[in-house]
Amino acid sequence: KEKFEGNTEHSTAAYTLVREDASTGLTYKLPLEASYARSLLIFFLCRSGYRSFIAANFITNIGYKNCYNISDGFEGNNQDKGWKQNNLPWQF
């Protein structure tokens, strides 16, 4: 794990929110709707870090070079605190 040392006060980041209908329990591989530069810096975040880990690995395996998973996710899991519980900046 690495400590986050970036500036989060003035974001210029674009993001895509990917969700599934929890009632179906299904997982889908969604096609990328836009062509992004393979050198683009990409961070993946989900609730616990598991789904974002899978997504980051998938994107890395198809040629994107600067992909990072936020390992403990936003909320964390049973063992580790996530982004929010570590009092890192966020807003709703």
mmCIF file of C-alpha atoms in Angstrom:
data_model
loop_
_atom_site.group_PDB
_atom_site.id
_atom_site.type_symbol
_atom_site.label_atom_id
_atom_site.label_comp_id
_atom_site.label_asym_id
_atom_site.label_seq_id
_atom_site.Cartn_x
_atom_site.Cartn_y
_atom_site.Cartn_z
ATOM 1 C CA LYS A 1 0.000 0.000 0.000
ATOM 2 C CA GLU A 2 1.145 3.500 -0.749
ATOM 3 C CA LYS A 3 0.100 6.690 0.985
ATOM 4 C CA PHE A 4 -1.954 9.038 -1.205
ATOM 5 C CA GLU A 5 -0.074 12.295 -1.651
ATOM 6 C CA GLY A 6 -2.036 13.968 -4.420
ATOM 7 C CA ASN A 7 -3.934 17.231 -4.429
ATOM 8 C CA THR A 8 -7.665 16.610 -4.113
ATOM 9 C CA GLU A 9 -8.794 20.191 -3.567
ATOM 10 C CA HIS A 10 -9.133 21.173 -7.225
ATOM 11 C CA SER A 11 -10.112 18.206 -9.303
ATOM 12 C CA THR A 12 -9.796 18.195 -13.050
ATOM 13 C CA ALA A 13 -10.446 14.460 -13.197
ATOM 14 C CA ALA A 14 -13.102 12.885 -15.337
ATOM 15 C CA TYR A 15 -14.901 9.901 -13.915
ATOM 16 C CA THR A 16 -17.275 7.210 -15.011
ATOM 17 C CA LEU A 17 -19.712 5.709 -12.556
ATOM 18 C CA VAL A 18 -20.339 2.026 -13.258
ATOM 19 C CA ARG A 19 -23.016 0.273 -11.257
ATOM 20 C CA GLU A 20 -25.051 -2.845 -11.528
ATOM 21 C CA ASP A 21 -28.542 -3.610 -10.313
ATOM 22 C CA ALA A 22 -27.874 -5.284 -6.951
ATOM 23 C CA SER A 23 -31.108 -7.256 -7.205
ATOM 24 C CA THR A 24 -29.829 -9.213 -10.211
ATOM 25 C CA GLY A 25 -26.490 -10.232 -8.724
ATOM 26 C CA LEU A 26 -25.035 -10.217 -12.215
ATOM 27 C CA THR A 27 -21.706 -8.835 -13.299
ATOM 28 C CA TYR A 28 -21.239 -7.382 -16.756
ATOM 29 C CA LYS A 29 -18.172 -6.438 -18.727
ATOM 30 C CA LEU A 30 -19.123 -3.080 -20.166
ATOM 31 C CA PRO A 31 -17.532 -1.895 -23.409
ATOM 32 C CA LEU A 32 -15.438 1.251 -23.172
ATOM 33 C CA GLU A 33 -17.579 3.941 -24.748
ATOM 34 C CA ALA A 34 -14.719 6.328 -25.427
ATOM 35 C CA SER A 35 -11.202 5.909 -26.633
ATOM 36 C CA TYR A 36 -8.753 7.013 -23.961
ATOM 37 C CA ALA A 37 -5.012 7.379 -24.364
ATOM 38 C CA ARG A 38 -3.241 4.215 -23.183
ATOM 39 C CA SER A 39 -0.917 6.412 -21.100
ATOM 40 C CA LEU A 40 -3.786 8.093 -19.210
ATOM 41 C CA LEU A 41 -3.554 7.953 -15.412
ATOM 42 C CA ILE A 42 -6.575 5.938 -14.216
ATOM 43 C CA PHE A 43 -7.681 5.205 -10.633
ATOM 44 C CA PHE A 44 -10.276 2.558 -9.787
ATOM 45 C CA LEU A 45 -12.443 2.721 -6.673
ATOM 46 C CA CYS A 46 -15.326 0.616 -5.385
ATOM 47 C CA ARG A 47 -16.738 0.013 -1.902
ATOM 48 C CA SER A 48 -14.212 -2.558 -0.655
ATOM 49 C CA GLY A 49 -11.486 -2.581 -3.312
ATOM 50 C CA TYR A 50 -12.309 -5.998 -4.793
ATOM 51 C CA ARG A 51 -14.270 -4.998 -7.906
ATOM 52 C CA SER A 52 -11.933 -2.099 -8.614
ATOM 53 C CA PHE A 53 -8.991 -4.548 -8.374
ATOM 54 C CA ILE A 54 -10.583 -6.729 -11.065
ATOM 55 C CA ALA A 55 -11.307 -3.685 -13.252
ATOM 56 C CA ALA A 56 -7.778 -2.287 -12.899
ATOM 57 C CA ASN A 57 -6.262 -5.658 -13.817
ATOM 58 C CA PHE A 58 -8.567 -6.010 -16.817
ATOM 59 C CA ILE A 59 -7.731 -2.554 -18.156
ATOM 60 C CA THR A 60 -4.006 -3.092 -17.543
ATOM 61 C CA ASN A 61 -4.146 -6.401 -19.434
ATOM 62 C CA ILE A 62 -5.604 -4.713 -22.516
ATOM 63 C CA GLY A 63 -2.789 -2.198 -22.681
ATOM 64 C CA TYR A 64 -3.427 0.717 -20.342
ATOM 65 C CA LYS A 65 -0.190 1.496 -18.505
ATOM 66 C CA ASN A 66 -0.992 3.786 -15.552
ATOM 67 C CA CYS A 67 -3.845 2.021 -13.758
ATOM 68 C CA TYR A 68 -4.152 2.004 -9.983
ATOM 69 C CA ASN A 69 -6.595 0.343 -7.638
ATOM 70 C CA ILE A 70 -7.472 2.090 -4.376
ATOM 71 C CA SER A 71 -6.944 -1.167 -2.519
ATOM 72 C CA ASP A 72 -9.259 -0.847 0.472
ATOM 73 C CA GLY A 73 -12.014 0.887 -1.465
ATOM 74 C CA PHE A 74 -14.181 3.732 -0.264
ATOM 75 C CA GLU A 75 -15.756 2.032 2.767
ATOM 76 C CA GLY A 76 -13.145 -0.649 3.450
ATOM 77 C CA ASN A 77 -13.695 -4.271 4.411
ATOM 78 C CA ASN A 78 -13.683 -6.328 7.638
ATOM 79 C CA GLN A 79 -9.929 -5.915 8.144
ATOM 80 C CA ASP A 80 -9.007 -2.567 6.626
ATOM 81 C CA LYS A 81 -10.433 0.937 6.671
ATOM 82 C CA GLY A 82 -11.243 2.474 3.318
ATOM 83 C CA TRP A 83 -10.731 5.952 1.897
ATOM 84 C CA LYS A 84 -13.602 7.474 3.904
ATOM 85 C CA GLN A 85 -12.683 5.802 7.228
ATOM 86 C CA ASN A 86 -9.088 7.012 6.856
ATOM 87 C CA ASN A 87 -10.452 10.570 6.753
ATOM 88 C CA LEU A 88 -9.215 11.207 3.227
ATOM 89 C CA PRO A 89 -10.996 14.009 1.351
ATOM 90 C CA TRP A 90 -14.325 13.335 -0.328
ATOM 91 C CA GLN A 91 -17.651 15.046 -0.803
ATOM 92 C CA PHE A 92 -21.175 13.969 -1.688
#
